[in-house]
C-alpha cells in the first residue's frame, strides 16, 4: 500500500537474492545507509571522479562522523588519496564489482567495506556518518553574485598593466623542450602559432620533459624577479613546473606554473639557474601559447563586496595545525555568525597559491600582490594579525578608506627586554637589541600616523600597558580596545572531574622557544619521580617544535609518562581534556594563554606561573599560581591538589566559570565584529 514514485524501483524478494551485476548490468551502484546524511552533490561528486581515471571504486575515506557525542572529521589526510579500505555505505562502483547479493549488501552495509588496491578516496563533503551532512553549526558561504565578480574583474582590468610579449613564445618553448629526446608516446609540434602537445600515454602514466638549465636572469622581469605566467587554457592533463637551483645545481624550489596566474620565486640570493619541466599525464591533445614574464604584483581576484578580509603572517594547514590556529578559530566563529570571510596569508618566501583548510579558502601571496588587490577590493573591513613593516606597506593606503583593526598579540610590538632569557650570548643580545630598536621605531611611527579608521586590539590589559611602556607613548583610549582571545566554551564544555583525575596531568604546548617553559615541566616530572607516590600519577605531554627533544630528554623511560609528538585538532584536544584533571602550564612570558583557557573551560585546574599577564586570567580561586622558574612550587601545587579533593573540585568548577565569564567566544566575537562593523545574526 506504500505509494512509490515512478522513479523508484522496488526490488522483490527474489531480486534481493541476485547480485547487482545481474540486476543492473554495467551501471554504477551506490549503497546508502538510512542513518547517514547524503548531500545533494554526493552522487554527482563521486561520479565526476570517474574522469580522474584513477580507480573503479570511488568513495569517501575522510568524512564527518556524527555517531559520537562530539562530531569530528575522521581520517582527514585521506582526501584525494588511494586507500586500502572504503566502506560500502560511502562508496560507488560498477555493479559487477559488488560481488554479494543485493540483500546481503543491504543487510551488512553498516560494516561492509571494499578492501585492496586502487580504491580512490575523494573529498569529505556532502556526507556524514550517523547524522545529517551539514558541518557542525557551520553556515554556507554563498560567495559573490555574478555581477559582483564582473564588477571586480572590471576594476582589475581597468587598472591592468599593458600586456607584455611572451618571454618564451610557443616556438621558443618548443625548441627548449625538444633539446631532450621525447618519450615514444609524446610529440610536440607548432600549430597555428601554438605548441601542440599530443600524448598517447596510457591512463595514469606520466612522462617528464625537462629543458636545459638557463641563467635565472633569462626569466626575470624588469624588477629583477622571476615571475612567470603560463599562457594556455587550464588543463589537468599536464603540469608545467618552474624549478630553481643554486650554483652547485642543488634544486631550491619547484613550483607549478599556473594558467593566466603569476607565479613568483622568492627573493633568494642563492637562485642561480632555472629550468622548466613539462609533466604529461595520460592520453591528450593540449595547446600552449607560451610563457610571459609579468608584474609580480598582479592582484588576486577578490572583489570582497561586503566581506571581511583577514590578513595574517601564517595560517594553519594540514602539516602545520598550530600555525596561528587561534586566527582560524576566529574565522570559523565569524562564519558561524553568518559573516563571509576572505583570508590572505602574506609571505615573501612562499609562492602565490591557495589551499583549503577546514572549509576556509586561504590565499597565499606577497605584500605587493595584496597591495594591488586592495586597490580594487570592496571589503567591509580588514582584520590584521601580526602587523610588520612589510604588511603595513601592503595595507597602508587601503587603511585610509577601509575600516582596519590590527590585533597586537605579543612580541611583534614589545621590546627585547621582555624576553631576555631567549638570548644567551652577547652577540645574540646585541642582535636582539638592534631588531627591537627597528621594531619599536616602526610601531611609534605607525601610532603617530595611524589613519582615523584604524583601531588596535590587545588581548589583555597587561599587554596593552607593556606595549605603551615600551613605546613610550600613551595611546588615546578611543584608538584601542582590550578583547581577549575567544575561547570556544561550547566545544570545550565543562565536564565534572572525578577526584581521581587530579593525578592525571596534561600539557599541550608548542616547543618553538624557551618562552613556553616546557623544560620546567620536564624538571618537575624528573623530581617527582624520586618519590614513591610518583607511580600513582600519569602525565600526558603533547606538542612539537625544534626544542621537543631537548625539553623532554629522558622522560621516555617513565612508564606513566606519555609523549605524544605532533599536532592535534580541536576535537582531539577536547578528548584529552575529558580524560585529565590538571593542566601543567608554566610560562616565562605570556599575553593570555589560549590552550590554558581552553583546558580551564573543560574543567581542568591550571598549574601555572604567577606572571602579571597570567594573573589577569587565573587567580587563587580557580588555579594554582607558582613563582617563576620554581620547579618545587609546581610540584607542591600538584601535591596540594592531590591531597585535598574538595579543594581540587572547587577549583575545577571555578576555572570553567572564570573562562565563561571572561573570555567566552560568544561575547568576545560579538566585541570583535562590533569593532569591525560586521555584526552577524
XYZ file of C-alpha atoms in Angstrom:
681
model
C 0.000 0.000 0.000
C 3.009 2.321 0.085
C 2.995 4.894 -2.711
C 6.324 4.741 -4.553
C 7.319 7.419 -7.105
C 7.737 6.265 -10.684
C 11.490 6.986 -10.499
C 11.994 4.414 -7.735
C 12.415 0.719 -8.497
C 11.330 -1.670 -5.725
C 13.279 -4.923 -5.504
C 11.316 -8.110 -4.928
C 12.447 -10.816 -2.545
C 13.685 -12.830 -5.495
C 15.685 -9.875 -6.836
C 17.329 -9.393 -3.449
C 18.911 -12.805 -3.981
C 20.543 -11.561 -7.210
C 23.838 -9.690 -7.461
C 23.888 -6.010 -8.516
C 25.601 -7.131 -11.726
C 22.656 -9.392 -12.538
C 20.182 -6.627 -11.700
C 21.850 -3.561 -13.210
C 24.442 -4.747 -15.759
C 27.351 -2.319 -16.028
C 25.644 0.609 -14.285
C 27.318 2.238 -11.286
C 25.788 1.366 -7.931
C 25.888 3.094 -4.548
C 24.510 1.810 -1.254
C 23.005 4.294 1.179
C 22.655 3.701 4.901
C 19.445 5.102 6.455
C 21.304 6.566 9.446
C 23.709 8.607 7.312
C 23.404 12.016 5.700
C 23.882 12.324 1.933
C 24.037 15.808 0.434
C 22.595 16.857 -2.922
C 26.061 16.699 -4.532
C 27.083 13.329 -3.061
C 26.460 11.191 -6.153
C 27.489 13.908 -8.610
C 30.887 14.278 -6.913
C 31.530 10.539 -6.848
C 30.525 10.135 -10.479
C 32.637 13.114 -11.559
C 35.670 11.414 -10.019
C 35.372 8.668 -12.647
C 37.002 11.113 -15.061
C 40.189 11.029 -12.991
C 40.731 7.553 -14.485
C 42.391 6.560 -11.214
C 40.195 3.730 -9.966
C 36.929 1.871 -10.453
C 35.854 2.068 -6.810
C 35.382 5.602 -5.512
C 34.331 6.725 -2.070
C 34.983 8.860 0.985
C 37.576 7.632 3.467
C 37.534 11.098 5.064
C 34.142 12.081 6.431
C 32.186 13.818 9.180
C 31.452 11.317 11.962
C 28.323 12.201 13.943
C 27.964 8.880 15.744
C 29.732 10.152 18.875
C 28.654 12.925 21.247
C 31.278 15.220 19.748
C 31.091 15.197 15.922
C 34.525 15.177 14.318
C 36.284 14.707 10.994
C 37.727 11.234 10.532
C 40.920 10.456 8.592
C 41.436 13.996 7.315
C 44.697 13.183 5.446
C 42.807 10.742 3.202
C 41.162 13.209 0.813
C 42.154 12.602 -2.822
C 44.318 9.622 -1.958
C 44.470 5.936 -2.770
C 43.363 3.952 0.289
C 43.184 0.271 1.153
C 39.618 0.355 2.510
C 36.351 2.075 1.544
C 33.141 1.446 3.465
C 30.187 0.334 1.330
C 27.910 2.973 2.850
C 30.009 5.786 1.329
C 31.230 4.292 -1.980
C 30.215 3.861 -5.606
C 31.395 1.196 -8.057
C 30.291 -0.591 -11.242
C 27.605 -3.165 -10.446
C 29.806 -6.215 -11.292
C 32.261 -5.224 -8.538
C 29.559 -5.643 -5.871
C 30.022 -9.404 -5.637
C 27.468 -10.215 -2.913
C 23.710 -10.401 -3.416
C 21.738 -7.187 -3.101
C 20.062 -8.451 0.075
C 23.391 -9.316 1.701
C 24.874 -5.952 0.783
C 21.940 -4.083 2.292
C 21.936 -6.182 5.461
C 25.687 -5.754 6.003
C 26.162 -2.202 4.730
C 26.771 -0.835 8.243
C 30.135 -2.612 8.482
C 30.860 -3.884 4.947
C 33.790 -2.477 3.008
C 35.853 -2.807 -0.150
C 39.500 -3.676 0.521
C 42.512 -3.868 -1.758
C 44.432 -1.523 -4.053
C 43.423 1.456 -6.227
C 40.490 2.453 -4.043
C 40.136 6.212 -4.615
C 39.037 8.475 -1.750
C 37.826 11.915 -2.838
C 36.744 14.955 -0.763
C 34.975 14.791 2.591
C 31.987 16.968 1.666
C 28.294 16.052 1.191
C 28.337 13.084 3.556
C 28.115 12.417 7.290
C 28.128 9.089 9.086
C 25.325 8.836 11.613
C 23.652 12.203 11.044
C 22.869 14.994 8.616
C 25.712 16.059 6.349
C 25.812 19.707 7.359
C 29.008 20.654 9.263
C 28.542 21.322 12.958
C 26.936 24.753 13.339
C 28.505 25.864 10.054
C 26.828 28.200 7.632
C 27.371 28.089 3.931
C 29.348 30.946 2.415
C 27.350 31.613 -0.730
C 30.187 33.611 -2.268
C 29.515 36.508 -4.624
C 26.863 37.135 -7.197
C 27.980 37.103 -10.837
C 27.511 40.871 -11.183
C 29.844 41.414 -8.190
C 32.501 39.206 -9.775
C 32.083 41.046 -13.087
C 32.462 44.408 -11.334
C 35.603 43.184 -9.555
C 37.077 41.949 -12.835
C 36.316 45.282 -14.483
C 38.109 47.204 -11.720
C 41.135 44.949 -12.136
C 41.185 45.199 -15.929
C 40.736 48.980 -15.924
C 43.987 49.352 -13.991
C 45.856 46.439 -15.551
C 49.384 46.863 -16.835
C 49.860 46.832 -20.629
C 50.116 43.286 -21.981
C 53.679 42.045 -22.290
C 55.053 39.897 -25.059
C 55.880 36.330 -24.007
C 59.492 35.904 -22.906
C 59.093 32.342 -24.174
C 56.722 32.238 -27.145
C 55.435 28.827 -28.187
C 58.182 28.345 -30.798
C 60.996 29.002 -28.303
C 59.315 26.855 -25.642
C 59.118 24.045 -28.216
C 62.803 24.443 -29.057
C 63.816 24.219 -25.392
C 61.687 21.141 -24.731
C 62.925 19.378 -27.872
C 66.565 19.608 -26.769
C 65.954 16.343 -24.926
C 64.638 13.156 -26.610
C 60.873 12.846 -26.244
C 59.195 9.728 -24.863
C 57.942 7.432 -27.605
C 54.256 8.223 -26.998
C 54.630 12.032 -26.746
C 55.028 14.559 -29.569
C 55.384 18.355 -29.825
C 54.676 20.435 -32.905
C 53.871 24.043 -33.826
C 50.265 24.507 -34.999
C 48.865 27.959 -35.855
C 51.267 29.749 -33.516
C 50.698 27.410 -30.575
C 52.646 24.463 -29.258
C 50.585 21.320 -29.779
C 51.186 18.606 -27.191
C 49.983 15.129 -28.155
C 50.237 12.198 -25.762
C 49.191 8.599 -26.260
C 50.332 7.503 -22.829
C 48.120 5.012 -21.024
C 45.751 6.333 -18.374
C 47.627 7.267 -15.190
C 51.086 7.090 -16.825
C 53.259 10.213 -16.510
C 56.201 11.400 -18.612
C 58.548 14.320 -17.790
C 60.072 16.646 -20.399
C 62.775 18.904 -18.842
C 64.516 21.826 -20.526
C 68.172 22.652 -20.000
C 69.137 24.893 -17.075
C 69.468 28.572 -18.051
C 70.520 31.662 -16.058
C 67.683 32.919 -13.857
C 68.022 36.349 -15.478
C 66.518 34.884 -18.661
C 63.191 34.599 -16.842
C 63.398 37.839 -14.818
C 61.070 40.823 -15.184
C 62.108 44.488 -15.156
C 62.308 44.413 -11.338
C 64.780 41.521 -11.474
C 62.288 38.993 -10.061
C 61.479 35.637 -11.655
C 57.745 35.993 -12.187
C 56.094 33.908 -14.917
C 52.596 33.249 -16.207
C 51.579 30.308 -18.373
C 49.660 31.327 -21.484
C 47.366 28.352 -22.004
C 43.945 27.065 -21.156
C 43.732 25.310 -17.815
C 44.207 21.541 -18.074
C 44.509 18.625 -15.670
C 46.374 16.627 -18.325
C 49.746 18.305 -17.925
C 51.726 20.384 -15.424
C 54.464 22.841 -16.317
C 56.899 23.177 -13.409
C 59.351 26.004 -12.761
C 62.495 24.827 -10.967
C 65.297 26.945 -9.489
C 68.777 25.794 -8.437
C 71.899 27.232 -6.819
C 75.384 27.431 -8.314
C 76.093 23.805 -7.330
C 72.979 22.581 -9.115
C 71.045 21.867 -5.918
C 67.327 22.358 -6.522
C 65.932 25.094 -4.271
C 62.341 25.406 -5.486
C 59.856 23.549 -7.662
C 56.506 25.226 -8.273
C 53.810 24.712 -10.916
C 53.183 27.489 -13.424
C 49.501 28.283 -13.400
C 47.307 29.234 -16.319
C 46.963 33.026 -16.536
C 48.232 33.482 -12.958
C 51.565 34.986 -11.928
C 53.960 32.650 -10.096
C 56.847 34.429 -8.403
C 60.027 32.929 -6.994
C 61.144 34.283 -3.585
C 63.886 36.899 -3.428
C 66.622 34.366 -2.722
C 70.244 35.271 -3.497
C 71.051 31.562 -3.896
C 68.955 31.267 -7.078
C 71.386 30.925 -9.993
C 69.650 28.940 -12.742
C 66.127 27.911 -13.704
C 64.512 25.345 -15.940
C 61.061 24.153 -16.970
C 59.722 20.611 -16.641
C 56.608 19.624 -18.592
C 54.850 16.681 -16.938
C 52.371 14.903 -19.216
C 49.664 12.558 -17.934
C 47.690 10.038 -19.993
C 46.114 10.388 -23.425
C 45.566 14.002 -24.540
C 45.922 16.840 -27.023
C 46.723 20.256 -25.490
C 47.889 23.648 -26.744
C 50.304 26.120 -25.106
C 50.776 29.692 -26.367
C 53.938 30.336 -24.358
C 55.158 31.873 -21.109
C 55.169 35.571 -20.219
C 57.212 37.469 -17.677
C 54.881 39.648 -15.674
C 54.468 42.089 -12.855
C 54.893 40.230 -9.561
C 52.041 42.267 -8.130
C 49.148 41.067 -10.245
C 46.078 41.329 -7.986
C 44.077 38.423 -6.653
C 40.517 38.083 -7.921
C 38.939 39.031 -4.611
C 36.125 41.579 -5.117
C 35.358 41.497 -1.408
C 31.889 43.036 -1.586
C 30.537 43.163 1.977
C 33.049 40.584 3.240
C 35.709 40.685 5.941
C 39.337 40.263 4.910
C 41.542 38.533 7.482
C 45.258 39.200 6.876
C 47.944 37.247 8.741
C 51.575 36.174 8.553
C 50.615 32.494 8.643
C 47.643 30.163 8.794
C 47.095 26.506 9.710
C 47.423 23.784 7.101
C 47.355 20.042 7.343
C 51.076 19.668 8.018
C 51.138 22.579 10.500
C 47.934 22.684 12.526
C 49.296 25.049 15.200
C 50.381 27.914 12.931
C 48.213 30.816 14.160
C 45.435 28.346 14.962
C 43.681 30.973 17.097
C 43.179 33.094 13.952
C 41.492 30.162 12.213
C 39.194 29.687 15.200
C 38.143 33.320 14.874
C 37.383 32.844 11.185
C 35.217 29.800 11.900
C 33.349 31.686 14.617
C 32.771 34.613 12.237
C 31.371 32.191 9.684
C 29.070 30.614 12.249
C 27.539 34.056 12.736
C 26.860 34.343 9.026
C 29.841 36.598 8.209
C 31.526 35.965 4.847
C 35.320 35.972 5.208
C 38.321 36.042 2.872
C 41.741 35.019 4.245
C 45.158 36.126 2.960
C 48.483 34.788 4.255
C 51.200 37.339 3.434
C 54.555 35.667 2.760
C 57.682 36.685 0.917
C 59.046 33.139 0.979
C 56.128 31.110 -0.404
C 54.901 31.191 -3.988
C 51.469 32.547 -4.725
C 48.874 29.810 -4.341
C 45.707 28.926 -2.469
C 44.571 25.975 -0.393
C 41.623 24.957 1.731
C 41.811 24.238 5.444
C 38.787 23.094 7.418
C 36.377 24.712 4.973
C 38.328 28.005 4.718
C 39.955 29.072 1.443
C 43.382 30.628 2.120
C 45.161 32.804 -0.446
C 48.968 32.956 -0.099
C 50.749 35.898 -1.753
C 53.412 38.519 -1.203
C 52.783 42.021 0.140
C 52.910 43.666 -3.302
C 50.146 41.376 -4.565
C 47.996 42.196 -1.531
C 48.541 45.917 -2.082
C 47.371 45.636 -5.695
C 44.403 43.555 -4.625
C 43.315 46.133 -2.039
C 43.312 48.847 -4.712
C 40.239 47.198 -6.182
C 38.571 45.271 -3.373
C 35.370 46.392 -1.711
C 35.899 44.634 1.610
C 33.845 45.768 4.561
C 36.832 45.732 6.928
C 40.381 44.434 7.354
C 41.280 42.258 10.355
C 45.092 42.200 10.598
C 47.190 39.891 12.767
C 50.939 40.231 13.431
C 51.466 43.507 11.579
C 55.034 44.241 10.454
C 56.574 46.897 8.161
C 56.141 44.777 5.014
C 52.495 44.044 5.747
C 51.881 47.688 6.644
C 53.139 48.851 3.261
C 50.625 46.487 1.676
C 47.596 47.799 3.606
C 48.604 51.407 4.377
C 46.726 53.059 1.518
C 43.668 50.821 1.883
C 43.524 51.551 5.627
C 42.727 55.181 4.782
C 39.370 54.150 3.274
C 38.577 50.724 4.789
C 37.893 50.131 8.470
C 41.026 48.370 9.760
C 41.542 46.568 13.062
C 45.055 45.410 13.978
C 45.489 42.737 16.657
C 48.665 43.127 18.710
C 49.400 39.663 20.063
C 52.736 39.983 21.807
C 56.378 40.041 20.814
C 55.800 41.838 17.494
C 55.279 45.101 19.442
C 57.353 44.525 22.588
C 60.944 45.399 23.452
C 63.502 42.603 23.563
C 63.913 43.137 27.315
C 60.535 41.468 27.886
C 62.158 38.124 26.962
C 65.857 38.421 27.904
C 66.104 34.674 28.638
C 65.941 33.974 24.876
C 69.413 35.469 24.308
C 72.302 33.545 25.862
C 75.293 35.317 24.291
C 76.366 38.930 23.974
C 76.141 38.628 20.192
C 72.554 37.373 20.425
C 71.645 40.174 22.818
C 73.171 42.783 20.508
C 71.261 41.434 17.504
C 68.030 41.322 19.515
C 68.549 44.897 20.676
C 69.087 46.079 17.102
C 65.969 44.303 15.837
C 63.990 45.594 18.793
C 65.007 49.184 18.060
C 63.770 48.865 14.470
C 60.544 47.243 15.650
C 59.856 49.936 18.236
C 60.574 52.688 15.698
C 58.097 51.138 13.274
C 55.332 50.990 15.886
C 55.992 54.536 17.110
C 55.686 55.880 13.569
C 52.593 53.763 12.967
C 50.841 55.014 16.098
C 51.701 58.627 15.289
C 50.366 58.309 11.698
C 47.516 55.888 12.370
C 44.594 56.511 9.983
C 41.351 57.630 11.558
C 39.659 54.380 10.554
C 42.235 52.148 12.288
C 41.982 50.628 15.759
C 44.349 48.431 17.778
C 43.263 45.395 19.794
C 45.246 43.942 22.696
C 44.384 40.548 24.133
C 44.983 41.662 27.721
C 45.205 44.900 29.659
C 48.652 43.928 30.901
C 49.863 43.566 27.325
C 48.418 46.953 26.364
C 50.239 48.607 29.270
C 53.538 46.880 28.463
C 53.436 47.867 24.780
C 52.717 51.506 25.628
C 55.541 51.487 28.182
C 57.977 50.050 25.634
C 56.962 52.608 23.019
C 56.987 55.482 25.473
C 53.572 56.520 24.140
C 50.170 56.733 25.797
C 47.588 55.762 23.222
C 44.312 57.683 23.173
C 41.717 55.408 24.777
C 39.380 55.649 21.784
C 42.047 54.194 19.475
C 42.455 50.833 21.211
C 40.471 48.082 22.917
C 41.162 45.030 25.037
C 39.415 41.955 23.620
C 40.609 38.589 24.884
C 41.273 35.718 22.532
C 37.889 33.968 22.218
C 37.542 30.550 23.853
C 35.043 28.150 22.305
C 33.253 27.251 25.518
C 30.689 25.243 23.539
C 33.343 22.874 22.211
C 35.338 22.971 25.447
C 32.308 22.320 27.587
C 32.650 21.711 31.301
C 32.995 18.056 32.293
C 32.744 17.332 36.024
C 36.061 15.857 37.141
C 36.197 12.835 39.386
C 38.664 13.178 42.299
C 40.888 10.541 40.648
C 41.596 12.929 37.757
C 43.625 15.232 39.995
C 46.503 12.775 39.474
C 46.144 12.854 35.674
C 48.283 15.735 34.372
C 48.161 17.133 30.829
C 50.461 19.512 28.950
C 49.770 20.719 25.384
C 52.341 23.278 24.259
C 54.482 24.318 21.290
C 58.208 23.723 21.626
C 59.398 26.615 19.476
C 61.260 28.539 22.197
C 62.036 28.737 25.910
C 59.047 31.048 26.362
C 56.791 28.016 26.807
C 58.855 26.677 29.740
C 58.452 23.035 28.754
C 61.824 22.356 30.357
C 60.237 23.213 33.730
C 57.536 20.603 33.107
C 60.235 18.002 32.468
C 62.223 19.088 35.513
C 59.134 18.757 37.722
C 58.478 15.215 36.463
C 62.105 14.163 36.988
C 61.973 15.496 40.538
C 58.621 13.852 41.327
C 59.990 10.530 40.036
C 62.337 10.421 43.043
C 59.381 9.842 45.370
C 57.354 6.662 45.881
C 53.949 8.209 45.130
C 55.117 9.127 41.608
C 53.725 5.848 40.251
C 50.209 6.994 41.230
C 50.391 9.893 38.766
C 50.124 9.893 34.957
C 51.437 12.588 32.635
C 50.461 13.190 29.004
C 52.745 15.633 27.186
C 51.710 16.776 23.721
C 53.277 19.201 21.249
C 56.033 19.699 18.717
C 58.793 22.080 17.761
C 62.544 22.299 17.418
C 63.092 22.098 21.208
C 60.993 18.947 21.757
C 63.941 16.543 22.089
C 65.878 18.935 24.289
C 62.903 19.795 26.513
C 61.753 16.234 27.163
C 65.003 14.276 27.034
C 64.931 11.300 29.419
C 61.183 11.292 30.073
C 60.613 8.321 27.772
C 61.959 5.985 30.474
C 58.950 6.567 32.734
C 56.035 4.184 32.053
C 53.480 6.674 33.430
C 54.629 9.453 31.073
C 53.093 9.518 27.578
C 54.950 11.617 25.000
C 52.771 12.465 22.018
C 54.706 14.447 19.458
C 52.585 16.097 16.795
C 49.661 18.371 16.179
C 46.106 17.891 17.416
C 42.749 19.013 16.088
C 40.397 20.867 18.416
C 38.294 17.734 18.884
C 41.385 15.702 19.766
C 42.359 18.332 22.342
C 38.887 18.134 23.882
C 39.128 14.334 24.063
C 42.321 14.686 26.127
C 40.679 17.287 28.356
C 37.945 14.789 29.175
C 40.431 12.215 30.491
C 42.700 14.536 32.521
C 42.224 16.794 35.530
C 45.277 19.071 35.848
C 46.819 21.296 33.166
C 50.520 21.876 33.876
C 51.430 25.049 32.005
C 54.323 27.120 33.422
C 55.429 30.097 31.317
C 58.197 32.663 31.034
C 56.186 35.239 29.100
C 52.564 35.333 28.055
C 49.827 37.595 26.784
C 46.836 35.380 27.553
C 47.334 31.630 27.111
C 44.670 30.173 24.834
C 45.490 26.491 25.435
C 45.320 27.065 29.206
C 41.942 28.805 28.959
C 40.559 26.012 26.757
C 41.641 23.478 29.370
C 40.088 25.569 32.155
C 36.849 25.771 30.183
C 36.778 21.963 30.139
C 37.256 21.873 33.921
C 40.985 21.212 34.215
C 42.770 23.037 37.034
C 45.757 25.046 35.738
C 49.123 24.918 37.482
C 50.914 27.911 36.024
C 53.248 30.835 36.677
C 52.348 33.981 38.599
C 53.188 36.442 35.821
C 51.230 39.690 35.725
C 49.709 38.826 32.350
C 48.621 35.366 33.555
C 47.191 36.729 36.804
C 44.729 38.668 34.668
C 43.124 35.307 33.763
C 43.970 32.986 36.674
C 43.770 33.651 40.415
C 43.843 31.524 43.558
C 40.107 30.917 43.278
C 40.431 28.960 40.009
C 44.026 27.758 39.708
C 47.471 27.338 41.213
C 49.915 30.218 40.666
C 53.602 29.465 41.219
C 56.687 31.650 41.397
C 58.647 31.979 38.118
C 61.320 29.312 37.488
C 60.328 27.484 40.695
C 60.117 23.757 39.915
C 59.496 22.964 43.575
C 56.456 25.248 43.596
C 54.989 23.409 40.577
C 55.385 20.086 42.394
C 53.916 21.464 45.642
C 50.911 22.812 43.728
C 50.222 19.421 42.166
C 50.562 17.709 45.532
C 48.236 20.212 47.188
C 45.563 19.366 44.617
C 46.181 15.662 45.198
C 45.869 15.949 48.972
C 42.538 17.808 49.050
C 39.948 16.506 46.620
C 37.317 19.049 47.701
C 39.771 21.887 47.119
C 40.556 20.431 43.700
C 36.877 20.060 42.739
C 36.130 23.641 43.772
C 38.960 24.993 41.615
C 37.793 22.886 38.671
C 34.294 24.354 38.719
C 35.635 27.881 39.267
C 38.141 27.557 36.383
C 35.391 26.754 33.916
C 33.188 29.576 35.210
C 36.068 32.069 35.028
C 36.646 31.411 31.324
C 32.928 31.585 30.509
C 32.629 34.878 32.346
C 35.774 36.477 30.954
C 36.671 35.059 27.521
C 33.785 33.106 26.007
C 33.679 33.131 22.232
C 30.082 34.321 22.287
C 30.967 37.610 23.970
C 34.457 38.122 22.522
C 33.376 37.547 18.903
C 30.493 39.949 19.389
C 33.024 42.584 20.537
C 35.309 41.905 17.576
C 32.556 42.042 14.976
C 31.166 45.217 16.504
C 34.587 46.860 16.216
C 34.875 45.608 12.621
C 31.410 46.920 11.815
C 30.250 43.454 10.784
C 27.684 42.217 13.267
C 26.109 38.956 12.080
C 22.983 37.147 13.203
